[in-house]
Short mmCIF file of N, CA, C and O in Angstrom, two decimals:
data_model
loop_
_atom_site.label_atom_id
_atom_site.label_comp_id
_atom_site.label_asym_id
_atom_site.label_seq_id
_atom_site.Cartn_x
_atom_site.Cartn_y
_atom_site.Cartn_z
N UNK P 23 32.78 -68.07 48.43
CA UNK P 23 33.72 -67.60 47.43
C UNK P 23 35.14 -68.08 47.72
O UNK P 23 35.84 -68.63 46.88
N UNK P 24 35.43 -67.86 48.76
CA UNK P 24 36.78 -68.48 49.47
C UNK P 24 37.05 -69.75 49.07
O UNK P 24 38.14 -69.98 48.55
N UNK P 25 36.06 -70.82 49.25
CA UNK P 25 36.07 -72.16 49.01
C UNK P 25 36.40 -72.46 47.35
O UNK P 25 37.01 -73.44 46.91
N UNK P 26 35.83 -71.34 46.56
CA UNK P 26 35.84 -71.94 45.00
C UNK P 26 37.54 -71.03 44.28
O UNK P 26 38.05 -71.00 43.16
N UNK P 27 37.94 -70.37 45.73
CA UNK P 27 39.47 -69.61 45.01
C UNK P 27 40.48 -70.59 45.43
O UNK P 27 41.59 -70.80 44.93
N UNK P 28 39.70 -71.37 46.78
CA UNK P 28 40.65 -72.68 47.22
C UNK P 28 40.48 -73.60 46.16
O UNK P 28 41.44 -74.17 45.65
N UNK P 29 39.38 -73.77 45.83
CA UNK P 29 39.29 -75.29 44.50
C UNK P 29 40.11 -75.14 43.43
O UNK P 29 40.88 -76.00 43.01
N UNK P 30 39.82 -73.39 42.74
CA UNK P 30 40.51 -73.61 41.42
C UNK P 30 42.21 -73.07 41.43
O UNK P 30 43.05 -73.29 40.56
N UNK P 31 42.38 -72.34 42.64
CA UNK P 31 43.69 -71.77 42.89
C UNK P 31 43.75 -70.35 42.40
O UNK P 31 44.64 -69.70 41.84
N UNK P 32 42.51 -70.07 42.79
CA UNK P 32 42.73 -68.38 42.51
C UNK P 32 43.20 -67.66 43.64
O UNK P 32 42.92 -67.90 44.82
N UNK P 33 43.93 -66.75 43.19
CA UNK P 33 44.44 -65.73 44.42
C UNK P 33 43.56 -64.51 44.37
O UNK P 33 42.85 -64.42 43.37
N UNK P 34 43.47 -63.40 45.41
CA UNK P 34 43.11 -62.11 45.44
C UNK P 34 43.66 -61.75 44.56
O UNK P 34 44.68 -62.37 44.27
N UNK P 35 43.06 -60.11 43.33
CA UNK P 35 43.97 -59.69 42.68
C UNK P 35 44.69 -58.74 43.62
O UNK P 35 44.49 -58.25 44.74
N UNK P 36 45.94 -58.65 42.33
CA UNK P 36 46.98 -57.82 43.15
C UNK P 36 47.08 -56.59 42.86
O UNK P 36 47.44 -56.27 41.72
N UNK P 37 46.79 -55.58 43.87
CA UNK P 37 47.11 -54.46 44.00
C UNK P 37 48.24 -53.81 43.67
O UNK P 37 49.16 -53.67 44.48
N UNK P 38 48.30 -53.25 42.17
CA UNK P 38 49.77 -53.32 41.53
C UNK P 38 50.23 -51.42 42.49
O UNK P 38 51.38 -51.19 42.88
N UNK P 39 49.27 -50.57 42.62
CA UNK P 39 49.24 -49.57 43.00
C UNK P 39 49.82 -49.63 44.68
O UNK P 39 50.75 -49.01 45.20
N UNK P 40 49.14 -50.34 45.10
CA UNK P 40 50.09 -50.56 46.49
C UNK P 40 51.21 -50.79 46.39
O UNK P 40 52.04 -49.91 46.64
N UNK P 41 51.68 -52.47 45.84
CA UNK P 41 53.02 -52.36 45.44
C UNK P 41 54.13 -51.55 44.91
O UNK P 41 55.26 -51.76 45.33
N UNK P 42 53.90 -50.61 44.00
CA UNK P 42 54.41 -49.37 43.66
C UNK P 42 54.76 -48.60 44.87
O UNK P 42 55.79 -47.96 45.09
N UNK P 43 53.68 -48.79 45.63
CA UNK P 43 54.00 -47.65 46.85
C UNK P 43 55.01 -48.02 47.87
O UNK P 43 55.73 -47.29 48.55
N UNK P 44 54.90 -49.31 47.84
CA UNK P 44 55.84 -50.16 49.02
C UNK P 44 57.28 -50.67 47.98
O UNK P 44 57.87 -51.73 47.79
N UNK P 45 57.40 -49.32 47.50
CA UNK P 45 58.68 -49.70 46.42
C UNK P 45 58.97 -50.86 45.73
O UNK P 45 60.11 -51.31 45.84
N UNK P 46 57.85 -51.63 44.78
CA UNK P 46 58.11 -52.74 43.83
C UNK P 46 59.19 -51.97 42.99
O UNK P 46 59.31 -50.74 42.98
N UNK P 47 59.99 -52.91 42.24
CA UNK P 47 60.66 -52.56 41.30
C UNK P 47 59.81 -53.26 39.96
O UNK P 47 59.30 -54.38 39.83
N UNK P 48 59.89 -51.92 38.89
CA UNK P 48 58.85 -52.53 37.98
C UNK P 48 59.91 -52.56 37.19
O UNK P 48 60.81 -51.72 37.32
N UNK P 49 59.96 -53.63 36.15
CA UNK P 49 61.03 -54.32 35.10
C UNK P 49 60.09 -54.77 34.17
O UNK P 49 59.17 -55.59 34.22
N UNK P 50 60.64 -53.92 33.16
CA UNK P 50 60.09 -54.18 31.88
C UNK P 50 60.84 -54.86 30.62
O UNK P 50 61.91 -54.38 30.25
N UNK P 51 60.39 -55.76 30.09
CA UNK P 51 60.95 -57.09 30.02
C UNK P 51 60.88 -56.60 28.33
O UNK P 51 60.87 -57.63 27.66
N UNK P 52 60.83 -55.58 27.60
CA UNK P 52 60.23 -55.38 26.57
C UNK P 52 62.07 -55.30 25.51
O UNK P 52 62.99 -55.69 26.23
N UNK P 53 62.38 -55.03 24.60
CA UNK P 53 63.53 -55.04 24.00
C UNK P 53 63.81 -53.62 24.00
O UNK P 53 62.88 -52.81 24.13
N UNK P 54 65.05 -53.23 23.87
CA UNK P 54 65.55 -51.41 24.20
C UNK P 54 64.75 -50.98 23.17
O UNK P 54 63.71 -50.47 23.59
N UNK P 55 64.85 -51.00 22.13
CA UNK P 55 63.79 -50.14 20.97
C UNK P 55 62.76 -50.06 21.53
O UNK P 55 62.47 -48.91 21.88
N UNK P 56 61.52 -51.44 21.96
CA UNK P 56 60.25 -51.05 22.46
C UNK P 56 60.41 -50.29 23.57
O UNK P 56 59.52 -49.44 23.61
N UNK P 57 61.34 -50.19 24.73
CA UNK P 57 61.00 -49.48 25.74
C UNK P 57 61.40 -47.77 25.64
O UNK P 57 61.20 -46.77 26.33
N UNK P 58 61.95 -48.03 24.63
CA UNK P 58 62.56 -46.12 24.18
C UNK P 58 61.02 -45.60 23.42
O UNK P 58 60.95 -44.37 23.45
N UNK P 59 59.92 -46.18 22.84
CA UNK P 59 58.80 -45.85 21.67
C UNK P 59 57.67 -45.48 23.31
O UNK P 59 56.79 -44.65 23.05
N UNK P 60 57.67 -45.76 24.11
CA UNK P 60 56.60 -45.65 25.80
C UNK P 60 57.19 -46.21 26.87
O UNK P 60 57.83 -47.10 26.31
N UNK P 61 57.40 -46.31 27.84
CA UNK P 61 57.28 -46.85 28.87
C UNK P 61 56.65 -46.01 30.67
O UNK P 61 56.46 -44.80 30.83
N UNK P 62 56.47 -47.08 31.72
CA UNK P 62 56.17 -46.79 32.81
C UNK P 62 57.15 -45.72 33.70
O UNK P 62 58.04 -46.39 34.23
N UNK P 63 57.23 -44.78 33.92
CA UNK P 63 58.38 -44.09 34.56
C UNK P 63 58.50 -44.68 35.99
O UNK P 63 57.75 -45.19 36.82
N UNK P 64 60.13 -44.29 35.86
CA UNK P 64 61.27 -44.94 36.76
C UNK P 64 61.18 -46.70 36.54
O UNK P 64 61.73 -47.42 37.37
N UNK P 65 60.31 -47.43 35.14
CA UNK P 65 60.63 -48.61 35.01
C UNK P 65 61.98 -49.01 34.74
O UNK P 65 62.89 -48.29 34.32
N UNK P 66 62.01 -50.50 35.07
CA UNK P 66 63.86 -50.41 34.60
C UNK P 66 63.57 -51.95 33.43
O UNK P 66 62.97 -53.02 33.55
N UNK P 67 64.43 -51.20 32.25
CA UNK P 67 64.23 -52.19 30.67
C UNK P 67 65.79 -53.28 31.14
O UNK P 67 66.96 -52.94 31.33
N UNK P 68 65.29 -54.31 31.18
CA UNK P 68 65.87 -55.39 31.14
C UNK P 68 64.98 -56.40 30.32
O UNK P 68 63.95 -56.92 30.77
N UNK P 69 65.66 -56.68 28.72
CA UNK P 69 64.99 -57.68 28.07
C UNK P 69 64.83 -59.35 28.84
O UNK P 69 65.57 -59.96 29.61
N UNK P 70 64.05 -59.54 28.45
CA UNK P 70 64.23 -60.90 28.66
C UNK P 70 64.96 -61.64 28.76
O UNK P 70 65.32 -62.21 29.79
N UNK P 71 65.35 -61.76 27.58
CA UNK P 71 66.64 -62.55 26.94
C UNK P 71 67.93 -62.09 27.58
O UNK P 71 68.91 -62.80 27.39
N UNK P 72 68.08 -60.90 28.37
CA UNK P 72 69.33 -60.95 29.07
C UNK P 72 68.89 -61.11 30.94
O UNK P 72 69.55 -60.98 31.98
N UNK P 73 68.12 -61.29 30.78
CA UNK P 73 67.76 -60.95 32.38
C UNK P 73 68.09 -62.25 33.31
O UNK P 73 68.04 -62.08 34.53
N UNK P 74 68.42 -63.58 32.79
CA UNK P 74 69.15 -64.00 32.88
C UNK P 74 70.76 -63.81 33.46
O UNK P 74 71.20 -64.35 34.47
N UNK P 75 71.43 -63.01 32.66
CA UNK P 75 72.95 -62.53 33.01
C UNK P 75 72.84 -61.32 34.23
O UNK P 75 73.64 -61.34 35.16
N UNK P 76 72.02 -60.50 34.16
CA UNK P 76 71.43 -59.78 34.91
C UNK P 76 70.49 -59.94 36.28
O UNK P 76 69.65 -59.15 36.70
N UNK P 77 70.81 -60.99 36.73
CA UNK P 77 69.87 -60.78 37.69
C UNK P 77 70.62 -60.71 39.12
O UNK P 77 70.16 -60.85 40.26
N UNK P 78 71.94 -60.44 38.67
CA UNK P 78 72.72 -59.96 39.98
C UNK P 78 72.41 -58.43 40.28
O UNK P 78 72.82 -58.01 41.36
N UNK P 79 71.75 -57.57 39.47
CA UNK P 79 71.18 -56.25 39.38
C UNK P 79 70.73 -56.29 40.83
O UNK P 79 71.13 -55.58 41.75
N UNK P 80 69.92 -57.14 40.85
CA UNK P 80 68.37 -57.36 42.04
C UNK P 80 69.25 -57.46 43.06
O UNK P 80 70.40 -57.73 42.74
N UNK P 81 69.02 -57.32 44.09
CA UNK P 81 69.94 -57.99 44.85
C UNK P 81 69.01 -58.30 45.84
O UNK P 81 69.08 -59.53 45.93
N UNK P 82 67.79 -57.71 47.00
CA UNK P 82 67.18 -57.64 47.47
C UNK P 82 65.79 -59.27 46.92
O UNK P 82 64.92 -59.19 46.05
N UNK P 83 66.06 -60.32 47.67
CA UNK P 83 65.09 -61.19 46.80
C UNK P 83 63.94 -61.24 47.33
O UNK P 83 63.14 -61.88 46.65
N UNK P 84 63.51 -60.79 48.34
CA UNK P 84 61.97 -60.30 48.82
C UNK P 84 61.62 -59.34 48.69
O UNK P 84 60.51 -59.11 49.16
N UNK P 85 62.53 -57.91 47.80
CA UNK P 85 61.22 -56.79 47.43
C UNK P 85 60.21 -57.12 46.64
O UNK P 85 60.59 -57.94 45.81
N UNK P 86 59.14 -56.85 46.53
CA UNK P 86 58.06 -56.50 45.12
C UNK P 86 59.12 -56.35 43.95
O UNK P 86 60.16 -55.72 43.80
N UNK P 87 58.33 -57.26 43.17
CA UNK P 87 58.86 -56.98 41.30
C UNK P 87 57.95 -57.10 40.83
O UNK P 87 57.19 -58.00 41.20
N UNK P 88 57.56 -56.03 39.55
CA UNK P 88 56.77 -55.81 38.98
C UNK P 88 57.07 -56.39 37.48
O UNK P 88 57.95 -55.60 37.14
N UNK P 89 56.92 -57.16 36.52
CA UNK P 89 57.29 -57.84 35.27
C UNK P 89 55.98 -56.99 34.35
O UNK P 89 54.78 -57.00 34.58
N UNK P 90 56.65 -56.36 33.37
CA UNK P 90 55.71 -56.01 32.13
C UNK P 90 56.34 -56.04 31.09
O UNK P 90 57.56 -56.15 31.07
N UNK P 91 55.47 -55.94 29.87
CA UNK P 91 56.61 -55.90 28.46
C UNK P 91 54.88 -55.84 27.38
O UNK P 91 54.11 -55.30 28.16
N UNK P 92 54.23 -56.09 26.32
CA UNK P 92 54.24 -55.20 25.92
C UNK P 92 52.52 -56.52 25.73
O UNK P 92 51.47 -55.88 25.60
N UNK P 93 52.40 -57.61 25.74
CA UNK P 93 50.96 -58.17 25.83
C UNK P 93 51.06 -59.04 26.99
O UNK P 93 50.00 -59.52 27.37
N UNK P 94 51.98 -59.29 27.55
CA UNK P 94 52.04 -60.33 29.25
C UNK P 94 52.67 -61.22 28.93
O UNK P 94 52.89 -61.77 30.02
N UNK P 95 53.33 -62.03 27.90
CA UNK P 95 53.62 -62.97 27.27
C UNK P 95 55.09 -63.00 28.18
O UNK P 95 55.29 -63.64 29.21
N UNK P 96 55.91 -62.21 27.55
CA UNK P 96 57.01 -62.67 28.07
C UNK P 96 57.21 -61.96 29.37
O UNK P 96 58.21 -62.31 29.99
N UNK P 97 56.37 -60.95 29.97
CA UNK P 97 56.18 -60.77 31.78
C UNK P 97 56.36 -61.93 32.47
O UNK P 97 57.30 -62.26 33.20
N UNK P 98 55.08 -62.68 32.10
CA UNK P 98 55.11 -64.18 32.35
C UNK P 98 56.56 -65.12 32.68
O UNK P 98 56.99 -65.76 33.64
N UNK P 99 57.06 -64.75 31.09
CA UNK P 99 58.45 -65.62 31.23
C UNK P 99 59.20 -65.29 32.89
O UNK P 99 59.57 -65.98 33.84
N UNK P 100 59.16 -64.14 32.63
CA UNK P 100 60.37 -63.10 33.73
C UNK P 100 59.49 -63.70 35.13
O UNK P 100 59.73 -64.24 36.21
N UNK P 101 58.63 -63.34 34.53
CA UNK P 101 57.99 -63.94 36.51
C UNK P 101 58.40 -65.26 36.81
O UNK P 101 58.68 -65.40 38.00
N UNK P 102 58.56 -66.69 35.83
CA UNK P 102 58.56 -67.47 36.08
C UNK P 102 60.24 -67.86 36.25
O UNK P 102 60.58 -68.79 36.97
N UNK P 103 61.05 -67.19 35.63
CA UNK P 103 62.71 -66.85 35.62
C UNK P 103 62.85 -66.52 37.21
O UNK P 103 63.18 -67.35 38.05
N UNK P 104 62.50 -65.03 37.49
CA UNK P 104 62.81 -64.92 38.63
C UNK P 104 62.55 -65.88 39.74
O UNK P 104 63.27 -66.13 40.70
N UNK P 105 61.14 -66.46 39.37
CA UNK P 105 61.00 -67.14 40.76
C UNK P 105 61.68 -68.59 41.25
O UNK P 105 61.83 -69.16 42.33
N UNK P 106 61.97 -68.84 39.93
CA UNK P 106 62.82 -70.24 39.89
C UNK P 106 64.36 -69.99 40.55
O UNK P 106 65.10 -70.93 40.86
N UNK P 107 64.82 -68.18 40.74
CA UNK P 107 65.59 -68.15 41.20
C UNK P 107 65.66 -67.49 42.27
O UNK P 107 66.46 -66.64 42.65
N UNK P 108 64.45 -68.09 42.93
CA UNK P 108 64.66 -67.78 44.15
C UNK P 108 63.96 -66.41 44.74
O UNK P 108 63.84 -66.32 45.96
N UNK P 109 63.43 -65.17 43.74
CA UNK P 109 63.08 -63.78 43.91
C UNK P 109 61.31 -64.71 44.52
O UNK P 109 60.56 -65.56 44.04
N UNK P 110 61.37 -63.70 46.05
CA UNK P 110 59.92 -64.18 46.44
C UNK P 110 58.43 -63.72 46.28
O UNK P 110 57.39 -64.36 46.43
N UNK P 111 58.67 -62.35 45.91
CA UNK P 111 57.54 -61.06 45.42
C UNK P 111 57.08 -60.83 44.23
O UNK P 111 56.39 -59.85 43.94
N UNK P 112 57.44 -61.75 43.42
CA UNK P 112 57.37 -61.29 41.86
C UNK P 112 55.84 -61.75 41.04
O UNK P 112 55.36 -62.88 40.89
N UNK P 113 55.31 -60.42 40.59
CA UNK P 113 54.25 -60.18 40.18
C UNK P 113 53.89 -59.70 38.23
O UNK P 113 54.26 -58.58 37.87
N UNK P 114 53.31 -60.49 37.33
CA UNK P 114 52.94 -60.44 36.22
C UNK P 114 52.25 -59.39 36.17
O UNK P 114 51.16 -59.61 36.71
N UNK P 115 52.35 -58.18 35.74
CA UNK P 115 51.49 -56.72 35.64
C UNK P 115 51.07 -56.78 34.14
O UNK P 115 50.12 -56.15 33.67
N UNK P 116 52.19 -57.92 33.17
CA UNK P 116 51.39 -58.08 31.78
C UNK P 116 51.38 -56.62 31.08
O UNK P 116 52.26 -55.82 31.42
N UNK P 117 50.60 -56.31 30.29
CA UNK P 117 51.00 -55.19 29.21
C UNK P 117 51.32 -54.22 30.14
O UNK P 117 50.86 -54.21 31.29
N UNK P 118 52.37 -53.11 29.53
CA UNK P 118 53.09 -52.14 30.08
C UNK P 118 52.01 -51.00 30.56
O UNK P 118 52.13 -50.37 31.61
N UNK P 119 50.77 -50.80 29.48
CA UNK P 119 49.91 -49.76 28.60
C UNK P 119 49.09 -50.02 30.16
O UNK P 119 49.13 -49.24 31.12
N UNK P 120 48.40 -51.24 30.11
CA UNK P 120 47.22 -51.30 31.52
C UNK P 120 48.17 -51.72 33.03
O UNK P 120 47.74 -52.11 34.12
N UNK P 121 49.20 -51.53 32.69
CA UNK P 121 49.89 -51.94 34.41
C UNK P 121 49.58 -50.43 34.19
O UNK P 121 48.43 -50.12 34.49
N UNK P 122 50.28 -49.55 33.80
CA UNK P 122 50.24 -47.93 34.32
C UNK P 122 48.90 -47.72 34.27
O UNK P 122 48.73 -47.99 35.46
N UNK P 123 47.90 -47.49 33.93
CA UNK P 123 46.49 -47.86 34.17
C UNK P 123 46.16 -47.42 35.30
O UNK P 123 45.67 -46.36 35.69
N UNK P 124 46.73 -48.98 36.14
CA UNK P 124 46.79 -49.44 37.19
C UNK P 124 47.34 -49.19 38.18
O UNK P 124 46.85 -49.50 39.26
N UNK P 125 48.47 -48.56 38.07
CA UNK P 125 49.16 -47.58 39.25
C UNK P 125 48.50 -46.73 39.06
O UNK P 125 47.75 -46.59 40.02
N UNK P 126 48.22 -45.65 37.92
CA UNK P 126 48.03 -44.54 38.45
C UNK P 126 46.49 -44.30 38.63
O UNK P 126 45.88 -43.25 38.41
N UNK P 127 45.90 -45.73 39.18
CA UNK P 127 44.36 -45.13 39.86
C UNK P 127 44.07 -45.24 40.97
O UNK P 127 42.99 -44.80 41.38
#
């Protein structure tokens, strides 16, 4: 099994529930309206589109980050934002609805 996660580049999945525990910061990438209609508690709403201007917020670039927003689409983006700048922990949790799911089992 090892050999065919080395061939295609699969990783272990990630234990979004651990991370939570080892204080990820979960950032939800969703727009202020969507994150006021549900969100993950103690998530922090930083759209996309500004997270950019915002990413002096973070300051810490090896904690856990948790990226959600509302089908994985633009999680994605944010994961791939942060990491280009440098953030080393940063994890796609994808819809908001099954990341909490996922912590809380």
């Amino acid at each position: 099994m090892q050999f065919l996660r080395k061939l295609f580049g699969l990783k272990p999945p990630v234990n979004f529930s651990e991370l939570v525990q080892n204080n990820a910061i979960i950032i939800d990438v969703r727009t202020v309206a969507e994150f006021k209609s549900g969100a993950i508690k103690k998530s922090v709403n930083i759209p996309v589109n500004d997270l950019p201007k915002r990413l002096n917020k973070l300051k810490d670039k090896n904690q856990p980050i948790i990226t959600c927003c509302a089908s994985g689409v633009r999680s994605a983006m944010a994961r791939q934002l942060l990491q280009s700048n440098g953030f080393k922990n940063v994890h796609n949790g994808g819809s908001w609805h099954r990341l909490q799911r996922k912590i809380n089992n």
